[in-house]
Tab-separated table of C-alpha atoms in Angstrom:
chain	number	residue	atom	x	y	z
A	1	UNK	CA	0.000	0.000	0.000
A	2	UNK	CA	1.467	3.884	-0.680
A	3	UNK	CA	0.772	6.307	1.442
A	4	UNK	CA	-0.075	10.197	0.186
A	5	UNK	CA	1.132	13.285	1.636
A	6	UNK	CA	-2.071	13.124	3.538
A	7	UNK	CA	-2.680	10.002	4.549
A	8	UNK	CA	1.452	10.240	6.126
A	9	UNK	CA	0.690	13.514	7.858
A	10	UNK	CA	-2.578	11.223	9.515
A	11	UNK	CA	-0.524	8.403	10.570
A	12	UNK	CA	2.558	10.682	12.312
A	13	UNK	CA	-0.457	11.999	14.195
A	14	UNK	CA	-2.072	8.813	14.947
A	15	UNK	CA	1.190	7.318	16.255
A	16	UNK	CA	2.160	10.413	18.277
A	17	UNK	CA	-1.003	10.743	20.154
A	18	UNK	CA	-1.100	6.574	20.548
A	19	UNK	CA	2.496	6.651	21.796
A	20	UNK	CA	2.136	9.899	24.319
A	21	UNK	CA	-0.453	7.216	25.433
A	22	UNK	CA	1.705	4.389	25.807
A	23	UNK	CA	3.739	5.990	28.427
A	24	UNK	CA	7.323	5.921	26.115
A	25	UNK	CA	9.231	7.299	28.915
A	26	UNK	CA	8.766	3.943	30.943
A	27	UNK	CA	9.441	2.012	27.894
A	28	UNK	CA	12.649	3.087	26.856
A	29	UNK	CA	13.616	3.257	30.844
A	30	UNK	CA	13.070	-0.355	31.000
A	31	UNK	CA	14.551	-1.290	27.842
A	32	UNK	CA	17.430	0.330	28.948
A	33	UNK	CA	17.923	-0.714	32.237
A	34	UNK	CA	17.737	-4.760	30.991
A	35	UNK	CA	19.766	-4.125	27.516
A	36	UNK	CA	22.722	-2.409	30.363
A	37	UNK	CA	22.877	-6.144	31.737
A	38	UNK	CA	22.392	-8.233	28.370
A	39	UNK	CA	24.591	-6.017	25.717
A	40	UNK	CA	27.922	-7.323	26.784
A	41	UNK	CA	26.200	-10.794	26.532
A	42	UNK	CA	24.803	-10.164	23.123
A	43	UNK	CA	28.066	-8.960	21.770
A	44	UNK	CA	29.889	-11.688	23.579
A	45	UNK	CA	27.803	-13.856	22.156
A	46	UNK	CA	27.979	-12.486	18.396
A	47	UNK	CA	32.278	-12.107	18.966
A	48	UNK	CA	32.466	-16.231	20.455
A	49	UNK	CA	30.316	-17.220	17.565
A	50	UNK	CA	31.108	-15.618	14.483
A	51	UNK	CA	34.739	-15.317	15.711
A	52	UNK	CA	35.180	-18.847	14.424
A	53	UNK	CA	34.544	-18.600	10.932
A	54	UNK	CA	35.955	-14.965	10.871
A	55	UNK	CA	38.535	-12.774	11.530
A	56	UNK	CA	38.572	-12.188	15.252
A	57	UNK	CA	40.213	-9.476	15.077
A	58	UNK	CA	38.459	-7.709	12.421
A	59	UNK	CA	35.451	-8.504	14.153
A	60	UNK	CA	35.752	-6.778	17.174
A	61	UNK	CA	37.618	-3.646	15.857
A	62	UNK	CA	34.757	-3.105	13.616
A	63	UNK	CA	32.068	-3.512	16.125
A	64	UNK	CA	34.355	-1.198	18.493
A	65	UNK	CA	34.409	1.318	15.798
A	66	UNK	CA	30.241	0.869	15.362
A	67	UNK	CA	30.063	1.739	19.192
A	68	UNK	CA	32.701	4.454	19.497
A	69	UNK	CA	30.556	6.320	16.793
A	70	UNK	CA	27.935	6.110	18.977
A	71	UNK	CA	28.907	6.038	22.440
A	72	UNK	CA	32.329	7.625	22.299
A	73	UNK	CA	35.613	6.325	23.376
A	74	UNK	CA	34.496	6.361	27.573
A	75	UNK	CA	31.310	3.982	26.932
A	76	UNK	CA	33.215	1.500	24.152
A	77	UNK	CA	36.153	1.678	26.542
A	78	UNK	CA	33.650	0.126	29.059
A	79	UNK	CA	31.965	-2.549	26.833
A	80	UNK	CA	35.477	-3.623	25.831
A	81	UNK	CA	36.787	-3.911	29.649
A	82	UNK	CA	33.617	-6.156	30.625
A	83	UNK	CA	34.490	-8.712	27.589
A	84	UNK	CA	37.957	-8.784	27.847
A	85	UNK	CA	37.354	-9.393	31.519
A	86	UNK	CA	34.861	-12.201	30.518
A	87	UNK	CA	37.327	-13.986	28.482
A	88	UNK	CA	39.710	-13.462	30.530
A	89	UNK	CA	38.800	-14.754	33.696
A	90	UNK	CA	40.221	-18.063	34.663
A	91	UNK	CA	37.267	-21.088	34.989
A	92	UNK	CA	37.112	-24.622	35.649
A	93	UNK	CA	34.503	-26.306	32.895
A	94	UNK	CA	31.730	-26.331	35.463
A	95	UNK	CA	32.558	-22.453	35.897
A	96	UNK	CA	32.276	-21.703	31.692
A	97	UNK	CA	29.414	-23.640	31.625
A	98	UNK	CA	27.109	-21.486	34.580
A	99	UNK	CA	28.737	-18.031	32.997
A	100	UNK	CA	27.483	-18.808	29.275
A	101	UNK	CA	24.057	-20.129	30.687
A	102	UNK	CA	24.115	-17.076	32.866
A	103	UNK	CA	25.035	-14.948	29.969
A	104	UNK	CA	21.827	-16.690	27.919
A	105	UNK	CA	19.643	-15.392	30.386
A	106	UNK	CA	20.614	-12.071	30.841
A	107	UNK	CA	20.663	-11.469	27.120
A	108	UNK	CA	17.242	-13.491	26.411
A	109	UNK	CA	15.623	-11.617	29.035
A	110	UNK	CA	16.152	-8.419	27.643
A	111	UNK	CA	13.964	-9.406	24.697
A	112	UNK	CA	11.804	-10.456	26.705
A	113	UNK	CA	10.862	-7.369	28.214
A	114	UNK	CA	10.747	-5.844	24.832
A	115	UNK	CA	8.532	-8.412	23.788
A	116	UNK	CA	5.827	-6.974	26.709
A	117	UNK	CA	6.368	-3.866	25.722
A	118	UNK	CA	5.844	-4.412	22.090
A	119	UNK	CA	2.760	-6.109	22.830
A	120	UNK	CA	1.629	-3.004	24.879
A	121	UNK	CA	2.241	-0.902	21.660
A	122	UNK	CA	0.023	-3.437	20.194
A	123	UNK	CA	-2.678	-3.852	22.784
A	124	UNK	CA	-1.948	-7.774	22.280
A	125	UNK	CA	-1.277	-10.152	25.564
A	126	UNK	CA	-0.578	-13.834	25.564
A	127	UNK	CA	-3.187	-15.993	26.842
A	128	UNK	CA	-2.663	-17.167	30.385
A	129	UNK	CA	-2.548	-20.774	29.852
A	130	UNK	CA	0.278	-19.863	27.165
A	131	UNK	CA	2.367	-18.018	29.537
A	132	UNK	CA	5.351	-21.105	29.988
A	133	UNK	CA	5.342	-22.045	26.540
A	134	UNK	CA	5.609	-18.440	25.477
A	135	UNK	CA	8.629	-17.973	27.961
A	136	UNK	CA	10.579	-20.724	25.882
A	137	UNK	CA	9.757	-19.693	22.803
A	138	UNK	CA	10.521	-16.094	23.264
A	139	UNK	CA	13.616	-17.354	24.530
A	140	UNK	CA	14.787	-19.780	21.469
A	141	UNK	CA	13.350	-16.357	19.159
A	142	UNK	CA	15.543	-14.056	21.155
A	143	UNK	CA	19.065	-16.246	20.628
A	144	UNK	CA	17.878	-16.165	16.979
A	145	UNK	CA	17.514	-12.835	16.933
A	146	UNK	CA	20.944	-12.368	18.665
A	147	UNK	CA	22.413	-15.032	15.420
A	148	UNK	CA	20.593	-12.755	13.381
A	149	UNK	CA	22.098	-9.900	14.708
A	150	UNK	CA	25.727	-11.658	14.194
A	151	UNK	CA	24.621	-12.603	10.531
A	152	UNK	CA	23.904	-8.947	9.505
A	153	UNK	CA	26.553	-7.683	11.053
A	154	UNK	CA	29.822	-10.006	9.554
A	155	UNK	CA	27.339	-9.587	6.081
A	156	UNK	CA	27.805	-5.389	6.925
A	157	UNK	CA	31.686	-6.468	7.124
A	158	UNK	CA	32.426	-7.894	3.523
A	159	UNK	CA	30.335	-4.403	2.306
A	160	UNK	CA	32.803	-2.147	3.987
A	161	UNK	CA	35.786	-4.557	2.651
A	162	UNK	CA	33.702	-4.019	-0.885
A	163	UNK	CA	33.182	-0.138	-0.591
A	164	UNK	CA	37.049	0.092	0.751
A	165	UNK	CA	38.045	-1.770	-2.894
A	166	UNK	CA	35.783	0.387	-4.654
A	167	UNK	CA	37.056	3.930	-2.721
A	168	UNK	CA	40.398	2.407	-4.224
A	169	UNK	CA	39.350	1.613	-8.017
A	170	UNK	CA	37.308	4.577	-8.311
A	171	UNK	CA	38.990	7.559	-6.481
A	172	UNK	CA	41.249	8.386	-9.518
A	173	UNK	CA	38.314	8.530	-12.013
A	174	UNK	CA	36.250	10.985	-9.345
A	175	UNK	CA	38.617	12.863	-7.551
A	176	UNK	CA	37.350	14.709	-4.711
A	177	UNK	CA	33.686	13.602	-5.255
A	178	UNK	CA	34.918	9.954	-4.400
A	179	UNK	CA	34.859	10.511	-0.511
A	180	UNK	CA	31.485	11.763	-0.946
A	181	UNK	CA	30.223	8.922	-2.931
A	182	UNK	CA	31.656	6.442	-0.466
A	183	UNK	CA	30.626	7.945	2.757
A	184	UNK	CA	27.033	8.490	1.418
A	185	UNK	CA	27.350	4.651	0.320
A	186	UNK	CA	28.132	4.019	4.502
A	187	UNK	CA	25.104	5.404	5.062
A	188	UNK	CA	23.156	3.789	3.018
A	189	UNK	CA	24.816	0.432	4.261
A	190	UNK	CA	23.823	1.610	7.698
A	191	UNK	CA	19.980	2.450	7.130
A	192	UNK	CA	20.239	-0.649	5.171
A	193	UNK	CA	21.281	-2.917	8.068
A	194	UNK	CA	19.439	-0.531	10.668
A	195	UNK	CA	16.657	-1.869	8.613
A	196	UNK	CA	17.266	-5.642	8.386
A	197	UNK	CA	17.712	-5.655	12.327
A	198	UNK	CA	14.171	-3.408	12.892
A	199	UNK	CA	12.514	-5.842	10.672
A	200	UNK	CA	13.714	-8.417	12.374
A	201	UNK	CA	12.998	-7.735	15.896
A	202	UNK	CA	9.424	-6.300	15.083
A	203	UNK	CA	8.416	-9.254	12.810
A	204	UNK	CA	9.150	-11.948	15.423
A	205	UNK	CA	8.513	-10.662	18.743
A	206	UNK	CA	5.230	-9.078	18.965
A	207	UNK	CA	1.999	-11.527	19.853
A	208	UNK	CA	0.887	-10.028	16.710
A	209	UNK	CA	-0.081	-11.508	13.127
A	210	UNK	CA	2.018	-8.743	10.306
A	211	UNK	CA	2.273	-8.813	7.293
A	212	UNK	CA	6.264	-8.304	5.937
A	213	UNK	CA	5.041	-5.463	3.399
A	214	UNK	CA	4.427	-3.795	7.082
A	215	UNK	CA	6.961	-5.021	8.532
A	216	UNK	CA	9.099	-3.691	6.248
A	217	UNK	CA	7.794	-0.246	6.354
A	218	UNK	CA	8.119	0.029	9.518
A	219	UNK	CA	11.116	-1.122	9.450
A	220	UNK	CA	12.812	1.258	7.236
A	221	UNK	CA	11.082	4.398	8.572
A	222	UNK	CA	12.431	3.373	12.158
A	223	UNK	CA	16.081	3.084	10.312
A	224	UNK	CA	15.897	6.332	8.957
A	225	UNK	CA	14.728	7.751	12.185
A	226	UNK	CA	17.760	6.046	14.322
A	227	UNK	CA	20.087	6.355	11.931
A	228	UNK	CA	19.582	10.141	12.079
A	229	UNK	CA	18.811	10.340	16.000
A	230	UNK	CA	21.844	8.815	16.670
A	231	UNK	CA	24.055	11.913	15.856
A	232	UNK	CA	21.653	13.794	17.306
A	233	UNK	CA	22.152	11.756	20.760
A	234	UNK	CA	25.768	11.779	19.729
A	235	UNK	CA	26.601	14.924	19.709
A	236	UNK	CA	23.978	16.271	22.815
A	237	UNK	CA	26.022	13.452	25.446
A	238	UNK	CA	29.707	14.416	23.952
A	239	UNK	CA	28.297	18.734	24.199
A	240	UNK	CA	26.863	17.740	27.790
A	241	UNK	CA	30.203	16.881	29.216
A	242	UNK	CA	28.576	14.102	31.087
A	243	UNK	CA	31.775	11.737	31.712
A	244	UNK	CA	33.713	14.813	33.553
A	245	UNK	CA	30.370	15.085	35.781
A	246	UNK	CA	29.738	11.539	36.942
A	247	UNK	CA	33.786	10.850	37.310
A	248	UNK	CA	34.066	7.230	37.346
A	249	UNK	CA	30.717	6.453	36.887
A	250	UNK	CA	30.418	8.736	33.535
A	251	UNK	CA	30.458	5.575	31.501
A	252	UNK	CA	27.588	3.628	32.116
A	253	UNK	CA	26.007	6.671	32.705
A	254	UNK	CA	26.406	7.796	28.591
A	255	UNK	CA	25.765	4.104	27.718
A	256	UNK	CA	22.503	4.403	29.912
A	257	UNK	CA	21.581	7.518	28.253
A	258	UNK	CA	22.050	6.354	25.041
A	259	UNK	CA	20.476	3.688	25.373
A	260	UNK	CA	17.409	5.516	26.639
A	261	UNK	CA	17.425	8.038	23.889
A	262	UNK	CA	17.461	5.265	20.866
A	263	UNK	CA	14.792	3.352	22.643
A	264	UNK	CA	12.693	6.373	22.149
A	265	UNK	CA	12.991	6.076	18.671
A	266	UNK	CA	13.149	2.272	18.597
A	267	UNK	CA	9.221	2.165	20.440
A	268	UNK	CA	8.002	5.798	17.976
A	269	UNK	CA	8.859	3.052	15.103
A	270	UNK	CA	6.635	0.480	16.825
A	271	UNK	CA	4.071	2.837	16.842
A	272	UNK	CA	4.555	3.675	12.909
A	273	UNK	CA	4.681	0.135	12.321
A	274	UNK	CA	1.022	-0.353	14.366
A	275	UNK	CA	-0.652	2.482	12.594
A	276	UNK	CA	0.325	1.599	9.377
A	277	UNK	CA	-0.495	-2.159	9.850
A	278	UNK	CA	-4.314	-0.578	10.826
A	279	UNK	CA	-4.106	1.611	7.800
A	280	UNK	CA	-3.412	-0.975	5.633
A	281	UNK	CA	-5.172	-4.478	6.902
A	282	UNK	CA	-7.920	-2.143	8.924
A	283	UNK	CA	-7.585	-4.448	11.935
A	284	UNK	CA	-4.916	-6.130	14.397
A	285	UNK	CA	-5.204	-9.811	14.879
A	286	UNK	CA	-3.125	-11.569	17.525
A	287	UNK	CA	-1.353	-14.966	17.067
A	288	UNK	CA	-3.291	-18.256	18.570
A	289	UNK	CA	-1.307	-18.475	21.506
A	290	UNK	CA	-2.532	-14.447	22.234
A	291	UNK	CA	-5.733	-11.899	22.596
A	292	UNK	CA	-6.555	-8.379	21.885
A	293	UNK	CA	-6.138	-6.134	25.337
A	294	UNK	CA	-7.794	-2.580	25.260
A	295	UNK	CA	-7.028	-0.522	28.234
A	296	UNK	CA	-10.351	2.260	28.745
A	297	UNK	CA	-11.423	4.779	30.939
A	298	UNK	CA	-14.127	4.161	33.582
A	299	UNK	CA	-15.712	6.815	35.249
A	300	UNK	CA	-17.389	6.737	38.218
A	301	UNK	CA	-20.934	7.086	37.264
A	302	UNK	CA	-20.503	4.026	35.462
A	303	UNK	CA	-19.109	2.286	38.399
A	304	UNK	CA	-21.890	2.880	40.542
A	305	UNK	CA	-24.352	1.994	37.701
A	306	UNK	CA	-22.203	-1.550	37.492
């Protein structure tokens, strides 16, 4: 379905007034508050995994380099200490074993919570005798998301190598326009995997039946949004002078923050997504295992008259 200058003026308003509703503050406080525990998991994960069939090396200097564009060199200075400690820490084979389930949980749980409060966006609950075979499945979705997330990333690796060969075949044919050319080609490459990972996360962890034309949408108009918010939120923690503030605490303090700032944008997207999907389909339908939730005021006239 396209969507007219009118009809995308209607659905920004829709999904501004629907998410001032949804309380986004609380949202993107709890999202942050688990994703501090499970991000050093996640990445851990991604690094131990994908480390085997590539590079090690080049793996973790580009996904340092991802998060020092974001969070500056305090908060990837901090993600870097807790997995080198991590790896570093001497363990018997009993000892490995409780630290990667423990690791599992913490970074599985994290979904989870984003799972409720995508289904809040969505006014979608699982049904209560569903509740324990929900848990597991969210579980086994969120550790695919997390290989997912590994997948896209190594895949964003071999299109830097590719725009690096091309900066060097081209650059004597363009001259000074070749910089240009190639970092407007990053960006692209970022929305583009920005993209892959929204789609990703908002196809499989709602309650929610969605179409992938939606999905997709959504998806890109979130990517667009983050991948321009995130300079934004950039540039406001390095002009705050936050990590001179909180002294040795200024770390997870800017990772906190940023985290809370791009889950602002991450739940507006849901919210895009959920108007669209209406726009489009005219109705939400829940999965089997779930059921429609609508949250209304009662007023007290109508209590007494119950």
């Amino acid at each position: 379905m396209s969507i007219k200058l009118k009809q995308g003026k209607e659905l920004i308003k829709k999904a501004l007034k629907k998410y001032g509703s949804d309380d986004p503050i609380r949202l993107a406080g709890s999202a942050a508050f688990f994703l501090i525990f499970a991000l050093s998991p996640i990445l851990f994960i991604i690094l131990s995994v994908f480390g085997l069939v590539l590079d090690d090396e080049l793996l973790r200097n580009k996904l340092y380099n991802e998060i020092r564009s974001a969070l500056g060199e305090q908060g990837t200075s901090l993600i870097r200490e807790i997995i080198s400690n991590f790896r570093n820490t001497e363990r018997n084979v009993l000892g490995t074993i409780i630290g990667i389930i423990v690791f599992l949980i913490a970074s599985t749980t994290f979904f989870n919570v984003l799972q409720t409060s995508l289904n809040r966006i969505w006014g979608i609950k699982p049904k209560p005798d569903s509740k324990f075979l929900n848990t597991i499945k969210t579980r086994l979705i969120s550790f695919a998301i997390i290989l997912g997330l590994g997948i896209i990333f190594s895949a964003s690796l071999l299109l830097d190598a590719g725009l690096s060969f091309l900066q060097d075949s081209i650059s004597e044919w363009l001259g000074g326009l070749s910089p240009y050319l190639i970092r407007a080609g990053n960006v692209l490459i970022s929305i583009a995997v920005s993209t892959l990972v929204f789609a990703m996360v908002y196809k499989l962890l709602p309650d929610v039946k969605i179409s992938w034309g939606v999905t997709w949408f959504g998806a890109l108009v979130t990517a667009i949004l983050f991948s321009f918010g995130k300079y934004i939120i950039g540039y406001g923690l390095g002009a705050s002078n936050i990590g001179a503030i909180y002294g040795a605490a200024g770390s997870i303090v800017i990772l906190l923050l940023w985290i809370f700032y791009a889950s602002i944008i991450f739940f507006l997207g849901a919210e895009i997504t959920q108007q669209y999907a209406i726009m489009s389909t005219g109705d939400i339908t829940p999965k089997d295992h779930a059921v429609r939730i609508e949250i209304k005021e009662v007023s007290n006239d109508e209590k007494k008259g119950d």
